[in-house]
Amino acid sequence: QLELVESGGGLVQPGGSLRLSCVVSKRRLRDYNIAWFRQGPGKEREKISCIDESGDQVFYADSVKDRFTISKDNAKNTAYLQMDNLKPEDTDIYLCAATTQSYYCTGAEWYPYWGKGTQVTVSS
């Protein structure tokens, strides 16, 4: 069974940066599409970015476009989310998810594999 473990969250000031990592184990990352979601209390789970198996196709939600960058290093079995110019509204738990669905970026219900999340807090 594929396992996902996020790391890299923390407390940063507005305008700061964080780089989240999602380490895949027991399976090859190159066989999976990866998505990053975020969720906070009282808020629905939001899909913020996706990347396909090869790393060639990417998607960004409007809320993070031009500020976040998704990438993956299949040789290292690690996907990343570079988060720049962070805002207080980015405060959330960030989760990575994986799917073998043919379309690389889909709804949360189509991702059978999830990490437990890493907390990102943006505050002055």
Tab-separated table of N, CA and C in Angstrom:
chain	number	residue	atom	x	y	z
A	1	GLN	N	0.839	-1.190	0.000
A	1	GLN	CA	0.000	0.000	0.000
A	1	GLN	C	0.878	1.246	0.000
A	2	LEU	N	0.553	2.170	-0.887
A	2	LEU	CA	1.298	3.416	-0.949
A	2	LEU	C	1.107	4.220	0.343
A	3	GLU	N	2.184	4.848	0.807
A	3	GLU	CA	2.130	5.718	1.965
A	3	GLU	C	2.666	7.084	1.603
A	4	LEU	N	2.062	8.118	2.177
A	4	LEU	CA	2.444	9.503	1.950
A	4	LEU	C	2.696	10.174	3.290
A	5	VAL	N	3.787	10.906	3.383
A	5	VAL	CA	4.114	11.633	4.599
A	5	VAL	C	4.519	13.047	4.233
A	6	GLU	N	3.752	14.029	4.732
A	6	GLU	CA	4.060	15.431	4.501
A	6	GLU	C	4.994	15.959	5.581
A	7	SER	N	5.762	16.972	5.211
A	7	SER	CA	6.595	17.671	6.170
A	7	SER	C	6.881	19.070	5.629
A	8	GLY	N	7.441	19.913	6.468
A	8	GLY	CA	7.849	21.234	6.043
A	8	GLY	C	6.959	22.369	6.493
A	9	GLY	N	5.858	22.053	7.149
A	9	GLY	CA	4.985	23.095	7.650
A	9	GLY	C	5.610	23.820	8.828
A	10	GLY	N	4.978	24.911	9.218
A	10	GLY	CA	5.475	25.680	10.338
A	10	GLY	C	4.826	27.031	10.410
A	11	LEU	N	5.403	27.898	11.227
A	11	LEU	CA	4.919	29.256	11.430
A	11	LEU	C	5.798	30.228	10.664
A	12	VAL	N	5.178	31.031	9.818
A	12	VAL	CA	5.904	32.048	9.058
A	12	VAL	C	5.128	33.349	9.083
A	13	GLN	N	5.837	34.444	8.857
A	13	GLN	CA	5.204	35.748	8.759
A	13	GLN	C	4.614	35.954	7.372
A	14	PRO	N	3.601	36.803	7.253
A	14	PRO	CA	3.086	37.122	5.922
A	14	PRO	C	4.207	37.559	4.994
A	15	GLY	N	4.155	37.063	3.762
A	15	GLY	CA	5.197	37.330	2.795
A	15	GLY	C	6.328	36.324	2.813
A	16	GLY	N	6.341	35.454	3.795
A	16	GLY	CA	7.377	34.455	3.908
A	16	GLY	C	7.138	33.259	3.017
A	17	SER	N	8.036	32.287	3.125
A	17	SER	CA	7.996	31.107	2.271
A	17	SER	C	8.162	29.834	3.081
A	18	LEU	N	7.587	28.773	2.578
A	18	LEU	CA	7.784	27.432	3.089
A	18	LEU	C	7.855	26.476	1.910
A	19	ARG	N	8.554	25.382	2.095
A	19	ARG	CA	8.587	24.321	1.108
A	19	ARG	C	8.091	23.038	1.756
A	20	LEU	N	6.945	22.577	1.301
A	20	LEU	CA	6.384	21.341	1.806
A	20	LEU	C	6.896	20.164	0.989
A	21	SER	N	7.102	19.054	1.656
A	21	SER	CA	7.516	17.829	1.000
A	21	SER	C	6.487	16.739	1.241
A	22	CYS	N	6.355	15.865	0.276
A	22	CYS	CA	5.478	14.705	0.380
A	22	CYS	C	6.288	13.496	-0.061
A	23	VAL	N	6.693	12.692	0.893
A	23	VAL	CA	7.528	11.531	0.612
A	23	VAL	C	6.639	10.312	0.417
A	24	VAL	N	6.824	9.647	-0.701
A	24	VAL	CA	6.071	8.448	-1.038
A	24	VAL	C	6.917	7.226	-0.729
A	25	SER	N	6.299	6.248	-0.114
A	25	SER	CA	6.997	5.002	0.174
A	25	SER	C	6.131	3.820	-0.216
A	26	LYS	N	6.767	2.697	-0.362
A	26	LYS	CA	6.163	1.411	-0.709
A	26	LYS	C	5.732	1.313	-2.169
A	27	ARG	N	5.657	2.429	-2.865
A	27	ARG	CA	5.363	2.463	-4.287
A	27	ARG	C	6.230	3.528	-4.949
A	28	ARG	N	6.248	3.522	-6.276
A	28	ARG	CA	7.029	4.490	-7.024
A	28	ARG	C	6.195	5.733	-7.295
A	29	LEU	N	6.707	6.882	-6.926
A	29	LEU	CA	6.010	8.133	-7.165
A	29	LEU	C	5.695	8.329	-8.640
A	30	ARG	N	6.550	7.865	-9.524
A	30	ARG	CA	6.354	8.070	-10.961
A	30	ARG	C	5.112	7.368	-11.495
A	31	ASP	N	4.521	6.491	-10.720
A	31	ASP	CA	3.304	5.806	-11.132
A	31	ASP	C	2.033	6.527	-10.683
A	32	TYR	N	2.166	7.665	-9.991
A	32	TYR	CA	1.024	8.328	-9.381
A	32	TYR	C	0.952	9.802	-9.733
A	33	ASN	N	-0.280	10.272	-9.879
A	33	ASN	CA	-0.557	11.699	-9.914
A	33	ASN	C	-0.665	12.184	-8.471
A	34	ILE	N	-0.168	13.387	-8.216
A	34	ILE	CA	-0.141	13.938	-6.871
A	34	ILE	C	-0.933	15.242	-6.832
A	35	ALA	N	-1.672	15.431	-5.759
A	35	ALA	CA	-2.362	16.686	-5.525
A	35	ALA	C	-2.104	17.162	-4.109
A	36	TRP	N	-2.101	18.466	-3.946
A	36	TRP	CA	-2.065	19.090	-2.633
A	36	TRP	C	-3.426	19.697	-2.340
A	37	PHE	N	-3.929	19.399	-1.157
A	37	PHE	CA	-5.161	19.966	-0.648
A	37	PHE	C	-4.862	20.712	0.639
A	38	ARG	N	-5.780	21.573	1.036
A	38	ARG	CA	-5.673	22.197	2.343
A	38	ARG	C	-7.054	22.274	2.974
A	39	GLN	N	-7.060	22.254	4.297
A	39	GLN	CA	-8.320	22.256	5.019
A	39	GLN	C	-8.114	22.836	6.412
A	40	GLY	N	-9.022	23.693	6.810
A	40	GLY	CA	-9.004	24.255	8.145
A	40	GLY	C	-10.358	24.115	8.801
A	41	PRO	N	-10.443	24.445	10.094
A	41	PRO	CA	-11.711	24.335	10.811
A	41	PRO	C	-12.814	25.143	10.132
A	42	GLY	N	-13.945	24.502	9.916
A	42	GLY	CA	-15.080	25.177	9.318
A	42	GLY	C	-14.964	25.436	7.837
A	43	LYS	N	-13.942	24.907	7.196
A	43	LYS	CA	-13.746	25.111	5.770
A	43	LYS	C	-13.723	23.768	5.046
A	44	GLU	N	-14.212	23.775	3.816
A	44	GLU	CA	-14.169	22.560	3.023
A	44	GLU	C	-12.761	22.314	2.522
A	45	ARG	N	-12.480	21.078	2.219
A	45	ARG	CA	-11.185	20.733	1.668
A	45	ARG	C	-11.027	21.361	0.290
A	46	GLU	N	-9.929	22.061	0.094
A	46	GLU	CA	-9.681	22.806	-1.129
A	46	GLU	C	-8.510	22.198	-1.879
A	47	LYS	N	-8.719	21.867	-3.129
A	47	LYS	CA	-7.636	21.409	-3.987
A	47	LYS	C	-6.864	22.625	-4.465
A	48	ILE	N	-5.581	22.661	-4.189
A	48	ILE	CA	-4.794	23.838	-4.530
A	48	ILE	C	-3.783	23.594	-5.637
A	49	SER	N	-3.372	22.344	-5.849
A	49	SER	CA	-2.393	22.091	-6.895
A	49	SER	C	-2.353	20.613	-7.236
A	50	CYS	N	-2.004	20.303	-8.503
A	50	CYS	CA	-1.871	18.924	-8.963
A	50	CYS	C	-0.665	18.819	-9.877
A	51	ILE	N	-0.127	17.619	-9.964
A	51	ILE	CA	0.953	17.329	-10.893
A	51	ILE	C	0.797	15.901	-11.376
A	52	ASP	N	1.060	15.675	-12.664
A	52	ASP	CA	0.847	14.349	-13.215
A	52	ASP	C	2.030	13.428	-12.923
A	53	GLU	N	1.934	12.206	-13.423
A	53	GLU	CA	2.926	11.188	-13.094
A	53	GLU	C	4.336	11.590	-13.487
A	54	SER	N	4.461	12.166	-14.670
A	54	SER	CA	5.769	12.543	-15.182
A	54	SER	C	6.257	13.887	-14.660
A	55	GLY	N	5.346	14.693	-14.118
A	55	GLY	CA	5.688	16.034	-13.702
A	55	GLY	C	5.531	17.072	-14.791
A	56	ASP	N	4.974	16.693	-15.923
A	56	ASP	CA	4.863	17.597	-17.059
A	56	ASP	C	3.638	18.498	-17.007
A	57	GLN	N	2.552	18.015	-16.416
A	57	GLN	CA	1.325	18.789	-16.341
A	57	GLN	C	1.079	19.225	-14.909
A	58	VAL	N	0.684	20.480	-14.739
A	58	VAL	CA	0.418	21.016	-13.406
A	58	VAL	C	-0.866	21.824	-13.414
A	59	PHE	N	-1.446	21.964	-12.238
A	59	PHE	CA	-2.647	22.751	-12.027
A	59	PHE	C	-2.488	23.547	-10.741
A	60	TYR	N	-3.019	24.772	-10.756
A	60	TYR	CA	-3.051	25.597	-9.558
A	60	TYR	C	-4.425	26.223	-9.392
A	61	ALA	N	-4.929	26.182	-8.189
A	61	ALA	CA	-6.135	26.930	-7.882
A	61	ALA	C	-5.848	28.421	-7.952
A	62	ASP	N	-6.877	29.187	-8.267
A	62	ASP	CA	-6.697	30.631	-8.367
A	62	ASP	C	-6.164	31.236	-7.069
A	63	SER	N	-6.514	30.640	-5.949
A	63	SER	CA	-6.117	31.176	-4.664
A	63	SER	C	-4.610	31.118	-4.424
A	64	VAL	N	-3.904	30.242	-5.145
A	64	VAL	CA	-2.468	30.088	-4.936
A	64	VAL	C	-1.662	30.316	-6.199
A	65	LYS	N	-2.314	30.521	-7.308
A	65	LYS	CA	-1.621	30.701	-8.585
A	65	LYS	C	-0.636	31.863	-8.497
A	66	ASP	N	0.530	31.658	-9.049
A	66	ASP	CA	1.623	32.635	-9.086
A	66	ASP	C	2.340	32.785	-7.751
A	67	ARG	N	1.884	32.077	-6.731
A	67	ARG	CA	2.567	32.105	-5.442
A	67	ARG	C	3.135	30.740	-5.057
A	68	PHE	N	2.446	29.678	-5.429
A	68	PHE	CA	2.873	28.323	-5.097
A	68	PHE	C	3.380	27.623	-6.349
A	69	THR	N	4.318	26.705	-6.167
A	69	THR	CA	4.864	25.929	-7.265
A	69	THR	C	4.933	24.464	-6.861
A	70	ILE	N	4.278	23.614	-7.638
A	70	ILE	CA	4.309	22.181	-7.376
A	70	ILE	C	5.388	21.538	-8.241
A	71	SER	N	6.031	20.528	-7.708
A	71	SER	CA	7.048	19.805	-8.453
A	71	SER	C	7.175	18.407	-7.878
A	72	LYS	N	7.880	17.565	-8.580
A	72	LYS	CA	8.162	16.237	-8.059
A	72	LYS	C	9.505	15.759	-8.565
A	73	ASP	N	10.159	14.985	-7.746
A	73	ASP	CA	11.404	14.329	-8.101
A	73	ASP	C	11.132	12.837	-7.988
A	74	ASN	N	10.808	12.231	-9.106
A	74	ASN	CA	10.429	10.822	-9.082
A	74	ASN	C	11.571	9.921	-8.614
A	75	ALA	N	12.789	10.304	-8.917
A	75	ALA	CA	13.932	9.510	-8.486
A	75	ALA	C	14.056	9.477	-6.972
A	76	LYS	N	13.602	10.541	-6.306
A	76	LYS	CA	13.646	10.624	-4.851
A	76	LYS	C	12.316	10.274	-4.204
A	77	ASN	N	11.324	9.931	-5.020
A	77	ASN	CA	9.989	9.598	-4.514
A	77	ASN	C	9.402	10.715	-3.646
A	78	THR	N	9.652	11.953	-4.044
A	78	THR	CA	9.209	13.092	-3.257
A	78	THR	C	8.556	14.138	-4.137
A	79	ALA	N	7.380	14.587	-3.731
A	79	ALA	CA	6.714	15.724	-4.346
A	79	ALA	C	6.853	16.930	-3.431
A	80	TYR	N	6.791	18.110	-4.024
A	80	TYR	CA	7.020	19.340	-3.275
A	80	TYR	C	5.941	20.370	-3.572
A	81	LEU	N	5.755	21.258	-2.629
A	81	LEU	CA	4.949	22.442	-2.842
A	81	LEU	C	5.728	23.626	-2.281
A	82	GLN	N	6.293	24.415	-3.174
A	82	GLN	CA	6.978	25.634	-2.779
A	82	GLN	C	5.939	26.731	-2.608
A	83	MET	N	5.895	27.320	-1.434
A	83	MET	CA	4.893	28.308	-1.080
A	83	MET	C	5.592	29.635	-0.817
A	84	ASP	N	5.350	30.599	-1.691
A	84	ASP	CA	5.961	31.916	-1.575
A	84	ASP	C	4.892	32.974	-1.346
A	85	ASN	N	5.321	34.104	-0.812
A	85	ASN	CA	4.412	35.219	-0.545
A	85	ASN	C	3.181	34.753	0.222
A	86	LEU	N	3.419	34.066	1.303
A	86	LEU	CA	2.323	33.497	2.079
A	86	LEU	C	1.472	34.579	2.724
A	87	LYS	N	0.190	34.284	2.827
A	87	LYS	CA	-0.797	35.187	3.395
A	87	LYS	C	-1.466	34.530	4.592
A	88	PRO	N	-2.012	35.326	5.511
A	88	PRO	CA	-2.705	34.729	6.656
A	88	PRO	C	-3.793	33.746	6.254
A	89	GLU	N	-4.481	34.005	5.162
A	89	GLU	CA	-5.530	33.100	4.722
A	89	GLU	C	-5.009	31.764	4.205
A	90	ASP	N	-3.697	31.633	4.043
A	90	ASP	CA	-3.100	30.351	3.690
A	90	ASP	C	-2.977	29.423	4.888
A	91	THR	N	-3.263	29.918	6.079
A	91	THR	CA	-3.189	29.100	7.276
A	91	THR	C	-4.162	27.931	7.180
A	92	ASP	N	-3.633	26.735	7.252
A	92	ASP	CA	-4.433	25.520	7.081
A	92	ASP	C	-3.548	24.313	7.341
A	93	ILE	N	-4.188	23.164	7.401
A	93	ILE	CA	-3.477	21.904	7.308
A	93	ILE	C	-3.357	21.551	5.834
A	94	TYR	N	-2.151	21.212	5.410
A	94	TYR	CA	-1.887	20.883	4.019
A	94	TYR	C	-1.655	19.391	3.899
A	95	LEU	N	-2.358	18.778	2.960
A	95	LEU	CA	-2.300	17.344	2.765
A	95	LEU	C	-1.919	17.027	1.329
A	96	CYS	N	-1.119	16.001	1.143
A	96	CYS	CA	-0.878	15.497	-0.196
A	96	CYS	C	-1.677	14.225	-0.402
A	97	ALA	N	-2.045	13.993	-1.648
A	97	ALA	CA	-2.857	12.846	-2.005
A	97	ALA	C	-2.366	12.283	-3.330
A	98	ALA	N	-2.633	11.009	-3.553
A	98	ALA	CA	-2.159	10.324	-4.753
A	98	ALA	C	-3.277	9.514	-5.383
A	99	THR	N	-3.236	9.434	-6.713
A	99	THR	CA	-4.199	8.635	-7.449
A	99	THR	C	-3.546	8.061	-8.693
A	100	THR	N	-4.070	6.933	-9.145
A	100	THR	CA	-3.660	6.347	-10.408
A	100	THR	C	-4.682	6.617	-11.510
A	101	GLN	N	-5.695	7.438	-11.229
A	101	GLN	CA	-6.673	7.788	-12.241
A	101	GLN	C	-5.996	8.368	-13.473
A	102	SER	N	-6.594	8.119	-14.629
A	102	SER	CA	-5.963	8.526	-15.878
A	102	SER	C	-5.851	10.040	-16.002
A	103	TYR	N	-6.833	10.776	-15.452
A	103	TYR	CA	-6.733	12.223	-15.436
A	103	TYR	C	-6.012	12.643	-14.162
A	104	TYR	N	-5.035	13.501	-14.309
A	104	TYR	CA	-4.093	13.740	-13.226
A	104	TYR	C	-4.622	14.616	-12.113
A	105	CYS	N	-5.691	15.362	-12.359
A	105	CYS	CA	-6.167	16.341	-11.398
A	105	CYS	C	-7.684	16.254	-11.301
A	106	THR	N	-8.169	15.723	-10.181
A	106	THR	CA	-9.590	15.469	-10.047
A	106	THR	C	-10.044	15.795	-8.627
A	107	GLY	N	-11.278	15.452	-8.321
A	107	GLY	CA	-11.834	15.773	-7.020
A	107	GLY	C	-11.269	14.910	-5.909
A	108	ALA	N	-11.435	15.370	-4.680
A	108	ALA	CA	-10.858	14.682	-3.532
A	108	ALA	C	-11.333	13.242	-3.412
A	109	GLU	N	-12.573	12.989	-3.837
A	109	GLU	CA	-13.131	11.650	-3.708
A	109	GLU	C	-12.424	10.622	-4.574
A	110	TRP	N	-11.639	11.083	-5.534
A	110	TRP	CA	-10.932	10.185	-6.442
A	110	TRP	C	-9.502	9.899	-5.999
A	111	TYR	N	-9.111	10.402	-4.857
A	111	TYR	CA	-7.774	10.152	-4.334
A	111	TYR	C	-7.860	9.149	-3.191
A	112	PRO	N	-7.445	7.926	-3.425
A	112	PRO	CA	-7.534	6.913	-2.361
A	112	PRO	C	-6.411	6.978	-1.335
A	113	TYR	N	-5.326	7.678	-1.645
A	113	TYR	CA	-4.159	7.693	-0.766
A	113	TYR	C	-3.906	9.103	-0.271
A	114	TRP	N	-3.781	9.238	1.044
A	114	TRP	CA	-3.631	10.545	1.684
A	114	TRP	C	-2.574	10.512	2.765
A	115	GLY	N	-1.842	11.613	2.881
A	115	GLY	CA	-1.026	11.812	4.047
A	115	GLY	C	-1.865	12.345	5.192
A	116	LYS	N	-1.247	12.489	6.352
A	116	LYS	CA	-1.959	12.979	7.526
A	116	LYS	C	-1.954	14.494	7.642
A	117	GLY	N	-1.128	15.160	6.875
A	117	GLY	CA	-1.132	16.604	6.831
A	117	GLY	C	-0.010	17.250	7.621
A	118	THR	N	0.301	18.477	7.247
A	118	THR	CA	1.273	19.289	7.959
A	118	THR	C	0.688	20.691	8.127
A	119	GLN	N	0.858	21.262	9.310
A	119	GLN	CA	0.242	22.540	9.638
A	119	GLN	C	1.072	23.697	9.102
A	120	VAL	N	0.405	24.610	8.424
A	120	VAL	CA	1.008	25.863	7.977
A	120	VAL	C	0.261	27.001	8.651
A	121	THR	N	0.996	27.847	9.348
A	121	THR	CA	0.414	28.998	10.017
A	121	THR	C	1.133	30.251	9.554
A	122	VAL	N	0.378	31.203	9.037
A	122	VAL	CA	0.930	32.454	8.544
A	122	VAL	C	0.382	33.568	9.422
A	123	SER	N	1.247	34.175	10.199
A	123	SER	CA	0.812	35.176	11.160
A	123	SER	C	1.961	36.109	11.488
A	124	SER	N	1.630	37.370	11.712
A	124	SER	CA	2.616	38.340	12.150
A	124	SER	C	2.728	38.378	13.663
